[in-house]
Coordinates of C-alpha atoms and ligand atoms in Angstrom, one line a residue:
X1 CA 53.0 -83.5 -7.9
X2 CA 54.4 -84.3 -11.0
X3 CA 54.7 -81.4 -13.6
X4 CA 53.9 -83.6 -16.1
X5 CA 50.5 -85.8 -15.0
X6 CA 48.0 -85.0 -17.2
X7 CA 46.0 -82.4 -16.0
X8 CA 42.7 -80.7 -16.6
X9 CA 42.8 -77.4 -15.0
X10 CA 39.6 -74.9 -14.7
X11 CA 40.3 -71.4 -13.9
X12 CA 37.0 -69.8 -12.5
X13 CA 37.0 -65.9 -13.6
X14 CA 38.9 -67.2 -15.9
X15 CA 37.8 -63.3 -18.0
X16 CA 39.0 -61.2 -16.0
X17 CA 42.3 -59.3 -15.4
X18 CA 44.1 -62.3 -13.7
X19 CA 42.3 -65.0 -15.9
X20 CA 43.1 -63.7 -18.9
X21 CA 47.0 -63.3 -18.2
X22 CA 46.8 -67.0 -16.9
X23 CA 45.3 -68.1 -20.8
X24 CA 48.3 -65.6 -22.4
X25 CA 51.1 -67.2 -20.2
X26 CA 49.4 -70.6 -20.9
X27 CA 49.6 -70.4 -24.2
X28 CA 53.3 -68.6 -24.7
X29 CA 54.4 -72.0 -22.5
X30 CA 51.9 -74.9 -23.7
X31 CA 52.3 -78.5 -22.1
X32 CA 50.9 -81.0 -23.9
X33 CA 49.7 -82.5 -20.8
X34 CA 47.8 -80.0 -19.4
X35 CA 43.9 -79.0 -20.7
X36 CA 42.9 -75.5 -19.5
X37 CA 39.5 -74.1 -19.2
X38 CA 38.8 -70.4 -18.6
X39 CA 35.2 -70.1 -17.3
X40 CA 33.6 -66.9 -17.2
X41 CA 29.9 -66.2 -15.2
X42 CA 28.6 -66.9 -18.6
X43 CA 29.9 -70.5 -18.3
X44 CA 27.8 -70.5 -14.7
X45 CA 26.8 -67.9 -11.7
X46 CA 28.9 -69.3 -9.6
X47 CA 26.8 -67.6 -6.7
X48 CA 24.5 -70.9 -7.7
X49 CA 25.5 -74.0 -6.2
X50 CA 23.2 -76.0 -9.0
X51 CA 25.1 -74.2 -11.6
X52 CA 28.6 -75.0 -10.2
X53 CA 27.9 -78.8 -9.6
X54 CA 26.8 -78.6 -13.3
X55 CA 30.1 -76.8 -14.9
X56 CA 32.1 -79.2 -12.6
X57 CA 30.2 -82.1 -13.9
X58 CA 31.1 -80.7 -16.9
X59 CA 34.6 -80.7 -17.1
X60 CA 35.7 -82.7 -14.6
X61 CA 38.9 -80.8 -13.5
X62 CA 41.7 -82.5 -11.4
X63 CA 43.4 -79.2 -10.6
X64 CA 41.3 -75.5 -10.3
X65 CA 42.7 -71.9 -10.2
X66 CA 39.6 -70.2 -8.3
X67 CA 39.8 -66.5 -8.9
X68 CA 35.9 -65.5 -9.7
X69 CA 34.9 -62.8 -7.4
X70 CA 32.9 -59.6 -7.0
X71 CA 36.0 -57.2 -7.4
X72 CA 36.4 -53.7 -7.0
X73 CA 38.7 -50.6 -6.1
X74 CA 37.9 -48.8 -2.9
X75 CA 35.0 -46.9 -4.0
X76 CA 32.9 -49.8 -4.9
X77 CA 33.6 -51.4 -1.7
X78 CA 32.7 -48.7 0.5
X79 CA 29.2 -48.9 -1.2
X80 CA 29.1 -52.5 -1.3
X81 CA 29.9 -54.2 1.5
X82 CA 27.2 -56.5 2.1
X83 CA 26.6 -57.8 -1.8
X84 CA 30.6 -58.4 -1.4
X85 CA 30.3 -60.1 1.7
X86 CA 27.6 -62.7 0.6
X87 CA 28.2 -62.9 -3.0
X88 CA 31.4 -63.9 -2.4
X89 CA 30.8 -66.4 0.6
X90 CA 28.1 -67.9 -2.0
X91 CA 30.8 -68.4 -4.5
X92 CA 33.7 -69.5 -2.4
X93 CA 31.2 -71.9 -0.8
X94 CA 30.0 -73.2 -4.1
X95 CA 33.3 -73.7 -6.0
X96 CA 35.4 -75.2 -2.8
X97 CA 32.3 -77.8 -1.9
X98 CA 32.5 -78.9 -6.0
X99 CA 36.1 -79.2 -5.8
X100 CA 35.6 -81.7 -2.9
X101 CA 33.0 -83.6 -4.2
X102 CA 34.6 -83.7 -7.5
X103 CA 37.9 -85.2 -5.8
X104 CA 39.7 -82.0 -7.3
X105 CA 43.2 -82.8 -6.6
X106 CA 44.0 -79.3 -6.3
X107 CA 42.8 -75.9 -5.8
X108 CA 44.3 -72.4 -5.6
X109 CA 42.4 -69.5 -4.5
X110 CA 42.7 -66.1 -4.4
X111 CA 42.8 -63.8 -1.4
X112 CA 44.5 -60.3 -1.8
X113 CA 46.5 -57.8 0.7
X114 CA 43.5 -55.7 1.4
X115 CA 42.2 -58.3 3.7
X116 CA 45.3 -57.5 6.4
X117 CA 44.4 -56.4 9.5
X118 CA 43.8 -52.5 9.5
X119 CA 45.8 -52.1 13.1
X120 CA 49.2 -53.4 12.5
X121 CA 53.0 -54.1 12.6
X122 CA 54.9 -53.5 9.1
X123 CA 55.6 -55.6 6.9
X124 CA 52.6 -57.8 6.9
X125 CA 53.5 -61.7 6.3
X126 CA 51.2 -65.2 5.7
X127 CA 50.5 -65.8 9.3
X128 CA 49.3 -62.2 10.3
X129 CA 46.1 -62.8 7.8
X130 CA 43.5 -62.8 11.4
X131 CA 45.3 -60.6 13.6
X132 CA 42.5 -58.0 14.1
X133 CA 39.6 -56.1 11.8
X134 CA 40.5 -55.2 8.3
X135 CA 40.1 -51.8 7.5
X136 CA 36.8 -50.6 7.5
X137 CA 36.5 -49.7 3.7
X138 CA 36.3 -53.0 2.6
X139 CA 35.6 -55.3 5.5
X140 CA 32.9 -57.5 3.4
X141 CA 34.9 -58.2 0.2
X142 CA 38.0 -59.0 3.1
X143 CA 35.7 -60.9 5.8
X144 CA 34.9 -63.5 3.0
X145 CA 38.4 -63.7 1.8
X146 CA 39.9 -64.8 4.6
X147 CA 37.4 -67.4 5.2
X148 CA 38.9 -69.1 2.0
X149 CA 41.9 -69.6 4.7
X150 CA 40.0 -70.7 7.4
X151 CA 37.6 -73.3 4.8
X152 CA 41.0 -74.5 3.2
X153 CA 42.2 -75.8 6.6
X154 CA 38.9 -77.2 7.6
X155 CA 38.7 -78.8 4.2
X156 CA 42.1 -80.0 4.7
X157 CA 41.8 -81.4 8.6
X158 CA 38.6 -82.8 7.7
X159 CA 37.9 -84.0 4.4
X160 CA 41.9 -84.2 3.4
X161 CA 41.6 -81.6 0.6
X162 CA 44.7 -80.0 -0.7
X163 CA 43.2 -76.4 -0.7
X164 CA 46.0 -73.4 -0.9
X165 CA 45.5 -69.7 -1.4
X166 CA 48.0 -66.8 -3.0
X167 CA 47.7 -63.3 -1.7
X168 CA 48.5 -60.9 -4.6
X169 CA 49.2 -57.1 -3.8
X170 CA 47.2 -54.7 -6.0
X171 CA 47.5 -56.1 -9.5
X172 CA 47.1 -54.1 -12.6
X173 CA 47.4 -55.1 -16.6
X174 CA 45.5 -55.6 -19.7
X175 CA 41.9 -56.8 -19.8
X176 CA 41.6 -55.0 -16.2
X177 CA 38.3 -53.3 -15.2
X178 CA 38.7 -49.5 -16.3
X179 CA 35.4 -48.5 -15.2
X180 CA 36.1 -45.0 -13.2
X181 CA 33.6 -45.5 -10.1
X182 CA 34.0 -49.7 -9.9
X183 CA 37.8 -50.9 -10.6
X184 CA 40.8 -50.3 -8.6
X185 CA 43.7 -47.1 -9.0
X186 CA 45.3 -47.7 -11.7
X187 CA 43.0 -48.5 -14.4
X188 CA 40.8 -46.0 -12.6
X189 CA 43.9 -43.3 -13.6
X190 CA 44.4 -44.7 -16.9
X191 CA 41.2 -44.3 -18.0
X192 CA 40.8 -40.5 -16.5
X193 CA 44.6 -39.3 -18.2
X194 CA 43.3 -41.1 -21.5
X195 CA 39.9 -38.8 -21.1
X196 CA 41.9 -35.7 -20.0
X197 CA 44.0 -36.3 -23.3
X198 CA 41.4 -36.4 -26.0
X199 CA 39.3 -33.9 -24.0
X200 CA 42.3 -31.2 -23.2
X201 CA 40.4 -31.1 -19.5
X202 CA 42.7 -31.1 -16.4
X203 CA 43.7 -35.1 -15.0
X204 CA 42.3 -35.7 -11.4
X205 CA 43.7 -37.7 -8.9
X206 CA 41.3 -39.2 -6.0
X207 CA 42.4 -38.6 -2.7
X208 CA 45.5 -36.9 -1.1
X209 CA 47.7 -39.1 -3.6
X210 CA 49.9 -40.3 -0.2
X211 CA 49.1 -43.7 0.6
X212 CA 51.5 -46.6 -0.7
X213 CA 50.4 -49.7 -2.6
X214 CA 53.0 -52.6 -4.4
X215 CA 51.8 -53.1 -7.5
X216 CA 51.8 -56.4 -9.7
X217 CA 51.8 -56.8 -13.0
X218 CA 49.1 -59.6 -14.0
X219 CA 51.7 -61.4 -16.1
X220 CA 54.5 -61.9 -13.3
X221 CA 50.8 -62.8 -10.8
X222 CA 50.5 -65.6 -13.7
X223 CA 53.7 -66.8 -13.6
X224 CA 53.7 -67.0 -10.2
X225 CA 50.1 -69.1 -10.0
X226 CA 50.9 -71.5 -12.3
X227 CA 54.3 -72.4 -10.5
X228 CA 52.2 -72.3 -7.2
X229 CA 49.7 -74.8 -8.8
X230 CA 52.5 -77.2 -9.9
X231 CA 55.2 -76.8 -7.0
X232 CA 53.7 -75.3 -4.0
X233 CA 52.2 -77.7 -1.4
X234 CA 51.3 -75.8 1.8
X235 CA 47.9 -75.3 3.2
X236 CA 49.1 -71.5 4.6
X237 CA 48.6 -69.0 1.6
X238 CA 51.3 -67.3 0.3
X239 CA 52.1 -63.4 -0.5
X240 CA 52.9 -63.1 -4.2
X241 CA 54.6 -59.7 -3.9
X242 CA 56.9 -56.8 -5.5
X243 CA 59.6 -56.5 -2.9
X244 CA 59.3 -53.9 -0.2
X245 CA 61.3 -51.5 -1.7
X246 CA 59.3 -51.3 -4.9
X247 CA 56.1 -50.1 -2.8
X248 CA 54.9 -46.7 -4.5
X249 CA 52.5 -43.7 -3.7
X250 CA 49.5 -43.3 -5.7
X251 CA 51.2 -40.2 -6.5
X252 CA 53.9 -41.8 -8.2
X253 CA 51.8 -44.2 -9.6
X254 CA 50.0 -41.4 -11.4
X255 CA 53.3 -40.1 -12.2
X256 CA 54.2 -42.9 -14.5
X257 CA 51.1 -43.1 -16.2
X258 CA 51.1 -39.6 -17.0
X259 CA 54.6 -39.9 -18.5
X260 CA 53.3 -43.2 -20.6
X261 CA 50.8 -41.2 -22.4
X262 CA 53.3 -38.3 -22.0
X263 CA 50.0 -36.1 -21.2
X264 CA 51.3 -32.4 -20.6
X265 CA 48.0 -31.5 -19.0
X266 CA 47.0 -30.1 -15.3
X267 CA 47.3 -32.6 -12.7
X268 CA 44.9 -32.1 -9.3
X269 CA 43.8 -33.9 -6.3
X270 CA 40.6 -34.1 -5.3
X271 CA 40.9 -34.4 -1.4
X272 CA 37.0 -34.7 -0.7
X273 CA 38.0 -37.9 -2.0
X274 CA 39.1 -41.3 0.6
X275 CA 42.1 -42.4 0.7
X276 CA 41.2 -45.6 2.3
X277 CA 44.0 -47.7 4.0
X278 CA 47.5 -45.7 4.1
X279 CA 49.5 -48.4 3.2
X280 CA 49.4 -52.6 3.5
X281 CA 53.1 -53.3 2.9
X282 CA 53.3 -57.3 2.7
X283 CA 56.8 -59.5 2.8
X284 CA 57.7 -61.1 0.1
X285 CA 59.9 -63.2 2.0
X286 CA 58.3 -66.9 1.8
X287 CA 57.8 -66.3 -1.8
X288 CA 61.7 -65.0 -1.8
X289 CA 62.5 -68.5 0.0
X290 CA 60.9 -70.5 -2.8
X291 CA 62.0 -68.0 -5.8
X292 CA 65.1 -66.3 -4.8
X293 CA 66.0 -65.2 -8.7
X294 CA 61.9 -64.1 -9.6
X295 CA 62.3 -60.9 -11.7
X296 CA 59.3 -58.8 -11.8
X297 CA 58.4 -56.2 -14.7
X298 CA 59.4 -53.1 -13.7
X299 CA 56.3 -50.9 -12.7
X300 CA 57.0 -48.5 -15.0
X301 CA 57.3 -51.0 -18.4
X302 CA 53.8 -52.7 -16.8
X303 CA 52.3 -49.3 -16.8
X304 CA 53.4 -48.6 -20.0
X305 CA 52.4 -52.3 -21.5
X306 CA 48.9 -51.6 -20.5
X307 CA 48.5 -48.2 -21.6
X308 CA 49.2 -49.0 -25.0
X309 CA 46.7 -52.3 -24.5
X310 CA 44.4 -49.6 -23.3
X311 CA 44.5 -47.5 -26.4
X312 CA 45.0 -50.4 -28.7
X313 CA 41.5 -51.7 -27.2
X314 CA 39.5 -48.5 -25.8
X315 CA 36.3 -49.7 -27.8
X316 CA 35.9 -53.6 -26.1
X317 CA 38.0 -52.6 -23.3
X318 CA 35.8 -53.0 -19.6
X319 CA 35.0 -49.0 -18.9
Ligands
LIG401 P1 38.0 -59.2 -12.5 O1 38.8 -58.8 -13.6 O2 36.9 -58.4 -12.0 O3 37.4 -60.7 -12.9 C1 36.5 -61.3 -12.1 C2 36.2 -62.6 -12.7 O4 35.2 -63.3 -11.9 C3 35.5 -62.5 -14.1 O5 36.0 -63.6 -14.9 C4 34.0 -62.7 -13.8 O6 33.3 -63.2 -14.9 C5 34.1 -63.7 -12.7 N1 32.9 -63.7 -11.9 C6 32.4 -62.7 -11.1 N2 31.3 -63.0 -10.5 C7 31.0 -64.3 -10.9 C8 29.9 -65.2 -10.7 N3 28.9 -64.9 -9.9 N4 30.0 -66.4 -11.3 C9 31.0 -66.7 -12.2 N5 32.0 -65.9 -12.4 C10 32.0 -64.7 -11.8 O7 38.9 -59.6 -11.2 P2 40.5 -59.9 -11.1 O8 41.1 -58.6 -10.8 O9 40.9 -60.7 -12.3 O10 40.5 -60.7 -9.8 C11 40.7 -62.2 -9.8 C12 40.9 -62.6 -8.4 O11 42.1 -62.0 -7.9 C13 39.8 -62.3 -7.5 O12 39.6 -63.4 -6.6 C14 40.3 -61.1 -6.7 O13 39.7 -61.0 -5.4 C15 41.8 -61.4 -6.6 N6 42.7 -60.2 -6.5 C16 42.6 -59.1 -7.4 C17 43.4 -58.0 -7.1 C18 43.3 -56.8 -8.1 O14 44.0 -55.8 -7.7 N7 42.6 -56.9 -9.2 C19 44.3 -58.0 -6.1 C20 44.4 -59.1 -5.2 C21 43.5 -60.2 -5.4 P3 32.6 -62.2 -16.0 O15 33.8 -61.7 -16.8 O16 31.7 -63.1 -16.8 O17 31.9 -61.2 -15.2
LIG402 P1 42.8 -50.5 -2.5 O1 44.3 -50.6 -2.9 O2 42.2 -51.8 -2.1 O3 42.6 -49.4 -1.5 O4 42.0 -50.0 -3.8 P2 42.3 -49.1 -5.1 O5 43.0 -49.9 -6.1 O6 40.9 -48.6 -5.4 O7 43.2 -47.9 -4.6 C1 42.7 -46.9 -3.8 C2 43.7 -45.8 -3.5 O8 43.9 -45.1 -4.8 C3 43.1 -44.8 -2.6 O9 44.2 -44.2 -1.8 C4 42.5 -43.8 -3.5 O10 42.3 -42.5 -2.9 C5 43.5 -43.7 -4.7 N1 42.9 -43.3 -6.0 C6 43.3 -42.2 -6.6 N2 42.6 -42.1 -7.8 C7 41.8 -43.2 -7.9 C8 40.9 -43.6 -8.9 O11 40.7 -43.0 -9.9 N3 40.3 -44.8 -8.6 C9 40.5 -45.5 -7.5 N4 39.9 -46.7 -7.3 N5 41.4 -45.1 -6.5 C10 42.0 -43.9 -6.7

């Protein structure tokens, strides 16, 4: 496709953590010829089909980023495994049957690494997606991502549709969800340091604090969508991924965000606590193949970026 045919993208979820650092990299890089629209579930419930046909009607897109989900960290999951399961089908459903009808020439969704199978060889790449159960924790928010695979390809064999997919590692940024029982780890330990701070009370950690997770900063995920929405032209998804060698603990992870808001506090581990899967390491490799020279922001400048985004914006902030 042509970088520069005019295009009018819609991002679905276009408010939340990934959304909003799509608009930010959007607008630090305008192109004249593209027109992007952020929807948020205020634009529609995407759960409705009525209400999809209607905001597609609306803005007629020729490309779409589809990213609207139910999303959560481990602890909603495990409560919520059924409203995951179906309110995600409904969505996916919706937005990829509008996308056809509409003649969308494009779509990218988004799938993520906690869909892998639970029982498994290390690292995990693109074509391992179905081999076997995901881990129990979350098996309805990862049964009805990785039918996004399995309804781009029928979409494709079928209908023609140029459907794709990205699978992001555990992202983290600004305009995250820092809502201690519903996002994921490290707004989750954000939020708690900033609260152990202002309250001189001790910081705790959930879990043992031993299994492993590559982190990615929403702005490099950003970057990396919009190149996959211009230059990438597979079917198969592809792992948009820190390199192997930059997975970290949570432990470490809560390492760096205590020395970003240099909190001198106690630091403990509540064990009682899951730990959900020990580790999901996914190969970058493909994405390596495509983008030898990507740099990624080191983990401990993202962490620091979005604690000062944190304070900066405690009062709107999601919590
Ligand atoms: P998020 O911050 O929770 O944002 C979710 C977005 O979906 C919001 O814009 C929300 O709109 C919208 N949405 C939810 N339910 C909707 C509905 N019924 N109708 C219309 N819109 C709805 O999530 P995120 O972290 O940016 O995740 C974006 C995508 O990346 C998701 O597909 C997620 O599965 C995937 N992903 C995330 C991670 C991660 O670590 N966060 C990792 C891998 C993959 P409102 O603001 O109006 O509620
Ligand atoms: P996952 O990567 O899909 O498992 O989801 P999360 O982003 O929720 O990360 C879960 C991991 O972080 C587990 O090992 C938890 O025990 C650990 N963890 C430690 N503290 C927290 C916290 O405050 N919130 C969350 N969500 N997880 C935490």
């Amino acid at each position: 496709m042509a970088y520069n045919e005019a295009m009018v993208v819609v991002v679905t979820g276009g408010s939340g953590l990934v959304g909003q650092a799509i608009q930010t990299v959007v607008e630090q890089s305008r192109n004249v010829n593209e027109r992007w629209i952020f929807l948020s579930s205020k634009n529609a419930d995407l759960k409705s089909a009525s209400e999809t046909c209607a905001v597609f009607e609306k803005y007629k897109p020729t490309h779409v980023i589809h990213l609207a989900a139910m999303v959560g960290g481990l602890y909603r999951n495990m409560k919520y495994n059924c409203d995951f399961l179906r309110f995600n089908q409904l969505i996916n459903d919706n937005v990829l049957e509008a996308c056809k009808k509409m003649k969308v020439k494009k779509v990218v969704s988004c799938l993520s690494t906690c869909i892998f199978p639970d029982k498994t060889p290390y690292p995990i790449d693109e074509t391992m997606v179905h081999n076997g159960p995901p881990h129990h924790s979350n098996f309805g928010y990862s049964m009805a991502k990785r039918m996004i695979d399995v309804m781009n390809h029928a979409y494709h064999e079928q209908y023609g549709c140029n459907f794709t997919s990205v699978i992001p590692t555990n992202v983290y940024g600004p305009h995250d969800n820092f809502n201690l029982e519903d996002g994921h780890v490290l707004p989750g330990l954000i939020h708690k340091v900033y609260m152990a701070k202002q309250n001189g009370t001790p910081f705790t950690i959930w879990g043992t604090g031993k299994p492993l997770r590559q982190f990615v900063y929403s702005m490099d995920l950003a970057k990396l969508m919009i190149w996959v929405l211009h230059e990438y032209n597979e079917i198969n998804p592809i792992i948009l991924s820190v390199d192997e060698q930059d997975e970290v603990s949570i432990r470490e992870a809560a390492e760096m965000v205590v020395e970003a808001f240099d909190f001198k506090g106690d630091v403990v581990y509540d064990t009682t606590k899951a730990d959900g899967q020990f580790k999901k390491t996914a190969c970058n490799v493909k994405l390596r193949t495509y983008l030898p020279d990507f740099q990624f922001t080191p983990i401990r400048q993202g962490i620091k970026e979005t604690v000062d985004w944190f304070i900066e914006n405690y009062e709107s902030a999601r919590k």
